[in-house]
GROMACS .gro file of N, CA and C in nm:
model
  345
    1LEU      N    1   9.483   4.064   8.185
    1LEU     CA    2   9.447   4.192   8.116
    1LEU      C    3   9.372   4.152   7.989
    2ALA      N    4   9.254   4.200   7.974
    2ALA     CA    5   9.173   4.166   7.856
    2ALA      C    6   9.146   4.290   7.786
    3VAL      N    7   9.159   4.272   7.646
    3VAL     CA    8   9.135   4.381   7.555
    3VAL      C    9   8.988   4.366   7.499
    4VAL      N   10   8.915   4.465   7.521
    4VAL     CA   11   8.776   4.452   7.469
    4VAL      C   12   8.766   4.501   7.324
    5CYS      N   13   8.709   4.425   7.242
    5CYS     CA   14   8.700   4.463   7.095
    5CYS      C   15   8.560   4.510   7.068
    6ILE      N   16   8.549   4.611   6.988
    6ILE     CA   17   8.425   4.664   6.940
    6ILE      C   18   8.409   4.649   6.792
    7GLY      N   19   8.302   4.611   6.742
    7GLY     CA   20   8.275   4.610   6.598
    7GLY      C   21   8.357   4.499   6.529
    8ASP      N   22   8.440   4.535   6.436
    8ASP     CA   23   8.506   4.436   6.344
    8ASP      C   24   8.640   4.409   6.402
    9GLY      N   25   8.664   4.394   6.523
    9GLY     CA   26   8.797   4.355   6.576
    9GLY      C   27   8.879   4.465   6.612
   10ALA      N   28   8.846   4.592   6.602
   10ALA     CA   29   8.933   4.700   6.635
   10ALA      C   30   8.942   4.711   6.790
   11PRO      N   31   9.055   4.749   6.842
   11PRO     CA   32   9.061   4.779   6.981
   11PRO      C   33   8.977   4.884   7.034
   12ALA      N   34   8.947   4.881   7.161
   12ALA     CA   35   8.850   4.977   7.216
   12ALA      C   36   8.902   5.122   7.208
   13GLY      N   37   9.030   5.139   7.210
   13GLY     CA   38   9.095   5.276   7.209
   13GLY      C   39   9.077   5.350   7.071
   14ASN      N   40   9.040   5.286   6.969
   14ASN     CA   41   9.019   5.350   6.843
   14ASN      C   42   8.884   5.392   6.810
   15TYR      N   43   8.795   5.368   6.903
   15TYR     CA   44   8.651   5.411   6.892
   15TYR      C   45   8.589   5.345   6.765
   16GLY      N   46   8.622   5.230   6.727
   16GLY     CA   47   8.563   5.166   6.616
   16GLY      C   48   8.622   5.187   6.478
   17TYR      N   49   8.724   5.276   6.474
   17TYR     CA   50   8.784   5.313   6.345
   17TYR      C   51   8.913   5.222   6.323
   18THR      N   52   8.924   5.165   6.216
   18THR     CA   53   9.044   5.091   6.185
   18THR      C   54   9.150   5.181   6.132
   19ASN      N   55   9.271   5.136   6.137
   19ASN     CA   56   9.377   5.235   6.084
   19ASN      C   57   9.362   5.265   5.934
   20SER      N   58   9.330   5.175   5.852
   20SER     CA   59   9.306   5.208   5.714
   20SER      C   60   9.188   5.307   5.692
   21GLY      N   61   9.079   5.287   5.762
   21GLY     CA   62   8.967   5.373   5.750
   21GLY      C   63   9.002   5.515   5.790
   22TYR      N   64   9.074   5.520   5.897
   22TYR     CA   65   9.115   5.663   5.952
   22TYR      C   66   9.207   5.736   5.849
   23SER      N   67   9.296   5.658   5.785
   23SER     CA   68   9.381   5.722   5.684
   23SER      C   69   9.306   5.771   5.565
   24VAL      N   70   9.199   5.702   5.531
   24VAL     CA   71   9.112   5.748   5.419
   24VAL      C   72   9.050   5.880   5.449
   25TYR      N   73   8.994   5.897   5.574
   25TYR     CA   74   8.941   6.025   5.610
   25TYR      C   75   9.047   6.132   5.618
   26GLU      N   76   9.164   6.100   5.668
   26GLU     CA   77   9.281   6.192   5.675
   26GLU      C   78   9.321   6.244   5.536
   27GLU      N   79   9.332   6.156   5.442
   27GLU     CA   80   9.361   6.184   5.302
   27GLU      C   81   9.253   6.277   5.242
   28GLU      N   82   9.129   6.240   5.270
   28GLU     CA   83   9.012   6.326   5.221
   28GLU      C   84   9.023   6.467   5.278
   29ASN      N   85   9.047   6.477   5.414
   29ASN     CA   86   9.069   6.611   5.471
   29ASN      C   87   9.176   6.682   5.412
   30ASP      N   88   9.289   6.621   5.397
   30ASP     CA   89   9.413   6.689   5.329
   30ASP      C   90   9.375   6.737   5.183
   31ARG      N   91   9.300   6.657   5.110
   31ARG     CA   92   9.268   6.700   4.978
   31ARG      C   93   9.171   6.821   4.981
   32LEU      N   94   9.068   6.810   5.075
   32LEU     CA   95   8.974   6.928   5.085
   32LEU      C   96   9.050   7.054   5.144
   33THR      N   97   9.148   7.029   5.230
   33THR     CA   98   9.222   7.146   5.286
   33THR      C   99   9.300   7.213   5.175
   34GLU      N  100   9.365   7.135   5.089
   34GLU     CA  101   9.440   7.195   4.974
   34GLU      C  102   9.350   7.263   4.871
   35SER      N  103   9.235   7.203   4.848
   35SER     CA  104   9.134   7.264   4.762
   35SER      C  105   9.090   7.405   4.821
   36LEU      N  106   9.062   7.404   4.948
   36LEU     CA  107   9.029   7.526   5.016
   36LEU      C  108   9.138   7.632   5.008
   37ARG      N  109   9.259   7.591   5.033
   37ARG     CA  110   9.376   7.683   5.031
   37ARG      C  111   9.386   7.743   4.885
   38THR      N  112   9.369   7.662   4.788
   38THR     CA  113   9.375   7.707   4.639
   38THR      C  114   9.264   7.815   4.623
   39LYS      N  115   9.144   7.782   4.668
   39LYS     CA  116   9.028   7.881   4.652
   39LYS      C  117   9.058   8.008   4.728
   40VAL      N  118   9.099   7.998   4.848
   40VAL     CA  119   9.131   8.109   4.926
   40VAL      C  120   9.239   8.203   4.862
   41SER      N  121   9.342   8.133   4.803
   41SER     CA  122   9.450   8.213   4.736
   41SER      C  123   9.387   8.283   4.616
   42ALA      N  124   9.302   8.220   4.540
   42ALA     CA  125   9.236   8.289   4.422
   42ALA      C  126   9.156   8.397   4.461
   43ILE      N  127   9.076   8.392   4.567
   43ILE     CA  128   8.992   8.499   4.619
   43ILE      C  129   9.074   8.610   4.667
   44LYS      N  130   9.192   8.589   4.734
   44LYS     CA  131   9.287   8.690   4.777
   44LYS      C  132   9.340   8.767   4.669
   45SER      N  133   9.385   8.693   4.557
   45SER     CA  134   9.442   8.770   4.447
   45SER      C  135   9.334   8.855   4.380
   46LEU      N  136   9.216   8.797   4.367
   46LEU     CA  137   9.102   8.874   4.313
   46LEU      C  138   9.073   8.995   4.387
   47SER      N  139   9.063   8.985   4.520
   47SER     CA  140   9.030   9.097   4.596
   47SER      C  141   9.147   9.217   4.587
   48ILE      N  142   9.274   9.168   4.570
   48ILE     CA  143   9.375   9.265   4.550
   48ILE      C  144   9.357   9.342   4.423
   49GLU      N  145   9.325   9.262   4.312
   49GLU     CA  146   9.302   9.328   4.187
   49GLU      C  147   9.180   9.422   4.188
   50ILE      N  148   9.080   9.382   4.265
   50ILE     CA  149   8.958   9.469   4.278
   50ILE      C  150   9.006   9.599   4.349
   51GLY      N  151   9.085   9.592   4.450
   51GLY     CA  152   9.138   9.715   4.521
   51GLY      C  153   9.211   9.800   4.431
   52THR      N  154   9.301   9.743   4.349
   52THR     CA  155   9.381   9.818   4.261
   52THR      C  156   9.291   9.891   4.164
   53GLU      N  157   9.191   9.818   4.108
   53GLU     CA  158   9.093   9.881   4.013
   53GLU      C  159   9.013   9.995   4.072
   54VAL      N  160   8.973   9.971   4.201
   54VAL     CA  161   8.898  10.078   4.276
   54VAL      C  162   8.985  10.206   4.285
   55LYS      N  163   9.116  10.184   4.326
   55LYS     CA  164   9.206  10.298   4.338
   55LYS      C  165   9.214  10.379   4.208
   56ASN      N  166   9.231  10.297   4.092
   56ASN     CA  167   9.247  10.367   3.969
   56ASN      C  168   9.119  10.443   3.927
   57GLN      N  169   8.999  10.381   3.951
   57GLN     CA  170   8.880  10.443   3.919
   57GLN      C  171   8.859  10.571   4.005
   58ASN      N  172   8.890  10.565   4.129
   58ASN     CA  173   8.882  10.685   4.222
   58ASN      C  174   8.969  10.792   4.169
   59LYS      N  175   9.096  10.759   4.122
   59LYS     CA  176   9.185  10.862   4.068
   59LYS      C  177   9.120  10.926   3.946
   60MET      N  178   9.068  10.847   3.857
   60MET     CA  179   9.010  10.888   3.726
   60MET      C  180   8.889  10.981   3.763
   61LEU      N  181   8.805  10.940   3.865
   61LEU     CA  182   8.688  11.029   3.898
   61LEU      C  183   8.740  11.161   3.957
   62SER      N  184   8.843  11.165   4.036
   62SER     CA  185   8.892  11.284   4.086
   62SER      C  186   8.940  11.377   3.975
   63GLU      N  187   9.016  11.320   3.878
   63GLU     CA  188   9.060  11.402   3.762
   63GLU      C  189   8.941  11.460   3.687
   64MET      N  190   8.836  11.375   3.665
   64MET     CA  191   8.714  11.420   3.598
   64MET      C  192   8.649  11.532   3.674
   65ASP      N  193   8.640  11.526   3.804
   65ASP     CA  194   8.583  11.626   3.885
   65ASP      C  195   8.655  11.755   3.867
   66ASN      N  196   8.795  11.748   3.866
   66ASN     CA  197   8.865  11.873   3.849
   66ASN      C  198   8.843  11.935   3.713
   67ASP      N  199   8.834  11.846   3.608
   67ASP     CA  200   8.800  11.894   3.474
   67ASP      C  201   8.672  11.960   3.463
   68PHE      N  202   8.567  11.904   3.525
   68PHE     CA  203   8.433  11.963   3.529
   68PHE      C  204   8.436  12.097   3.599
   69ASP      N  205   8.507  12.100   3.701
   69ASP     CA  206   8.520  12.232   3.784
   69ASP      C  207   8.579  12.345   3.697
   70SER      N  208   8.682  12.309   3.627
   70SER     CA  209   8.753  12.410   3.539
   70SER      C  210   8.657  12.441   3.420
   71THR      N  211   8.586  12.345   3.368
   71THR     CA  212   8.492  12.380   3.251
   71THR      C  213   8.373  12.469   3.306
   72GLY      N  214   8.326  12.429   3.435
   72GLY     CA  215   8.218  12.516   3.487
   72GLY      C  216   8.260  12.661   3.501
   73GLY      N  217   8.393  12.671   3.554
   73GLY     CA  218   8.447  12.813   3.563
   73GLY      C  219   8.439  12.890   3.439
   74LEU      N  220   8.495  12.817   3.321
   74LEU     CA  221   8.497  12.871   3.193
   74LEU      C  222   8.361  12.916   3.144
   75LEU      N  223   8.265  12.822   3.170
   75LEU     CA  224   8.127  12.852   3.123
   75LEU      C  225   8.065  12.968   3.198
   76GLY      N  226   8.101  12.972   3.329
   76GLY     CA  227   8.043  13.087   3.405
   76GLY      C  228   8.105  13.224   3.359
   77ALA      N  229   8.235  13.217   3.322
   77ALA     CA  230   8.290  13.343   3.266
   77ALA      C  231   8.226  13.379   3.135
   78THR      N  232   8.202  13.282   3.052
   78THR     CA  233   8.134  13.312   2.915
   78THR      C  234   7.997  13.366   2.936
   79MET      N  235   7.924  13.312   3.035
   79MET     CA  236   7.786  13.359   3.063
   79MET      C  237   7.793  13.500   3.112
   80GLY      N  238   7.896  13.528   3.192
   80GLY     CA  239   7.911  13.672   3.237
   80GLY      C  240   7.932  13.768   3.125
   81ARG      N  241   8.022  13.718   3.031
   81ARG     CA  242   8.041  13.815   2.919
   81ARG      C  243   7.913  13.832   2.826
   82LEU      N  244   7.836  13.723   2.819
   82LEU     CA  245   7.715  13.729   2.745
   82LEU      C  246   7.611  13.830   2.812
   83ARG      N  247   7.613  13.827   2.950
   83ARG     CA  248   7.523  13.927   3.018
   83ARG      C  249   7.566  14.062   2.995
   84THR      N  250   7.703  14.079   3.003
   84THR     CA  251   7.753  14.216   2.978
   84THR      C  252   7.721  14.266   2.837
   85LEU      N  253   7.734  14.174   2.744
   85LEU     CA  254   7.704  14.206   2.603
   85LEU      C  255   7.551  14.240   2.587
   86SER      N  256   7.468  14.166   2.654
   86SER     CA  257   7.324  14.192   2.647
   86SER      C  258   7.280  14.317   2.714
   87ARG      N  259   7.359  14.369   2.815
   87ARG     CA  260   7.325  14.490   2.878
   87ARG      C  261   7.353  14.605   2.800
   88GLY      N  262   7.440  14.591   2.696
   88GLY     CA  263   7.484  14.705   2.615
   88GLY      C  264   7.364  14.751   2.529
   89SER      N  265   7.396  14.853   2.444
   89SER     CA  266   7.292  14.904   2.370
   89SER      C  267   7.243  14.805   2.264
   90GLN      N  268   7.118  14.811   2.227
   90GLN     CA  269   7.060  14.724   2.129
   90GLN      C  270   7.120  14.749   1.988
   91THR      N  271   7.149  14.874   1.965
   91THR     CA  272   7.206  14.903   1.829
   91THR      C  273   7.342  14.831   1.811
   92LYS      N  274   7.421  14.832   1.917
   92LYS     CA  275   7.550  14.776   1.898
   92LYS      C  276   7.543  14.622   1.885
   93LEU      N  277   7.439  14.563   1.956
   93LEU     CA  278   7.421  14.423   1.934
   93LEU      C  279   7.371  14.382   1.804
   94LEU      N  280   7.279  14.459   1.748
   94LEU     CA  281   7.228  14.442   1.622
   94LEU      C  282   7.335  14.457   1.508
   95CYS      N  283   7.424  14.547   1.530
   95CYS     CA  284   7.539  14.563   1.437
   95CYS      C  285   7.635  14.442   1.436
   96TYR      N  286   7.665  14.392   1.560
   96TYR     CA  287   7.744  14.267   1.563
   96TYR      C  288   7.676  14.157   1.493
   97MET      N  289   7.543  14.134   1.524
   97MET     CA  290   7.473  14.033   1.454
   97MET      C  291   7.478  14.045   1.300
   98MET      N  292   7.454  14.160   1.251
   98MET     CA  293   7.460  14.187   1.106
   98MET      C  294   7.598  14.149   1.044
   99LEU      N  295   7.697  14.196   1.113
   99LEU     CA  296   7.845  14.163   1.069
   99LEU      C  297   7.867  14.018   1.068
  100PHE      N  298   7.819  13.949   1.176
  100PHE     CA  299   7.844  13.792   1.178
  100PHE      C  300   7.761  13.732   1.063
  101ALA      N  301   7.645  13.774   1.039
  101ALA     CA  302   7.562  13.712   0.928
  101ALA      C  303   7.632  13.744   0.803
  102LEU      N  304   7.685  13.855   0.774
  102LEU     CA  305   7.752  13.891   0.648
  102LEU      C  306   7.883  13.795   0.633
  103PHE      N  307   7.949  13.780   0.752
  103PHE     CA  308   8.067  13.696   0.744
  103PHE      C  309   8.035  13.550   0.707
  104VAL      N  310   7.926  13.502   0.770
  104VAL     CA  311   7.888  13.361   0.741
  104VAL      C  312   7.834  13.357   0.588
  105PHE      N  313   7.770  13.455   0.538
  105PHE     CA  314   7.717  13.456   0.406
  105PHE      C  315   7.847  13.452   0.307
  106PHE      N  316   7.951  13.532   0.337
  106PHE     CA  317   8.067  13.531   0.242
  106PHE      C  318   8.138  13.397   0.254
  107VAL      N  319   8.146  13.348   0.371
  107VAL     CA  320   8.215  13.213   0.384
  107VAL      C  321   8.147  13.107   0.307
  108ILE      N  322   8.018  13.100   0.311
  108ILE     CA  323   7.932  13.002   0.237
  108ILE      C  324   7.946  13.031   0.091
  109TYR      N  325   7.941  13.156   0.045
  109TYR     CA  326   7.956  13.194  -0.098
  109TYR      C  327   8.097  13.149  -0.144
  110TRP      N  328   8.198  13.170  -0.073
  110TRP     CA  329   8.330  13.132  -0.110
  110TRP      C  330   8.351  12.983  -0.118
  111ILE      N  331   8.282  12.903  -0.032
  111ILE     CA  332   8.296  12.754  -0.035
  111ILE      C  333   8.220  12.712  -0.158
  112ILE      N  334   8.101  12.763  -0.186
  112ILE     CA  335   8.028  12.728  -0.310
  112ILE      C  336   8.102  12.757  -0.437
  113LYS      N  337   8.164  12.870  -0.441
  113LYS     CA  338   8.235  12.914  -0.563
  113LYS      C  339   8.357  12.827  -0.588
  114LEU      N  340   8.430  12.775  -0.476
  114LEU     CA  341   8.536  12.693  -0.497
  114LEU      C  342   8.518  12.552  -0.555
  115ARG      N  343   8.390  12.509  -0.547
  115ARG     CA  344   8.359  12.373  -0.592
  115ARG      C  345   8.362  12.377  -0.738
   0.00000   0.00000   0.00000
């Protein structure tokens, strides 16, 4: 029974790799695998944090939408009152404007006098 040697004296069953050379490749693969595992773990934690942030932002947007809806309703009611006021007689509107102007005048006069 003869053993055929290839290359640098390695038996034919190892396909030209020596035991020490093979272990170098195995160690390199283990090191790269561990590096990849660390990177995947970092990406996983980052994606979980992004998901949490997205949920918080969606909640905040929903609350803002509700606030804008209520503000829009309040503004609509105010505009309705203004339309009702403008449909009234012009004399009444002019009287309200004069009273408001007098009120502002007295407030300004009072502020200046207190100085």
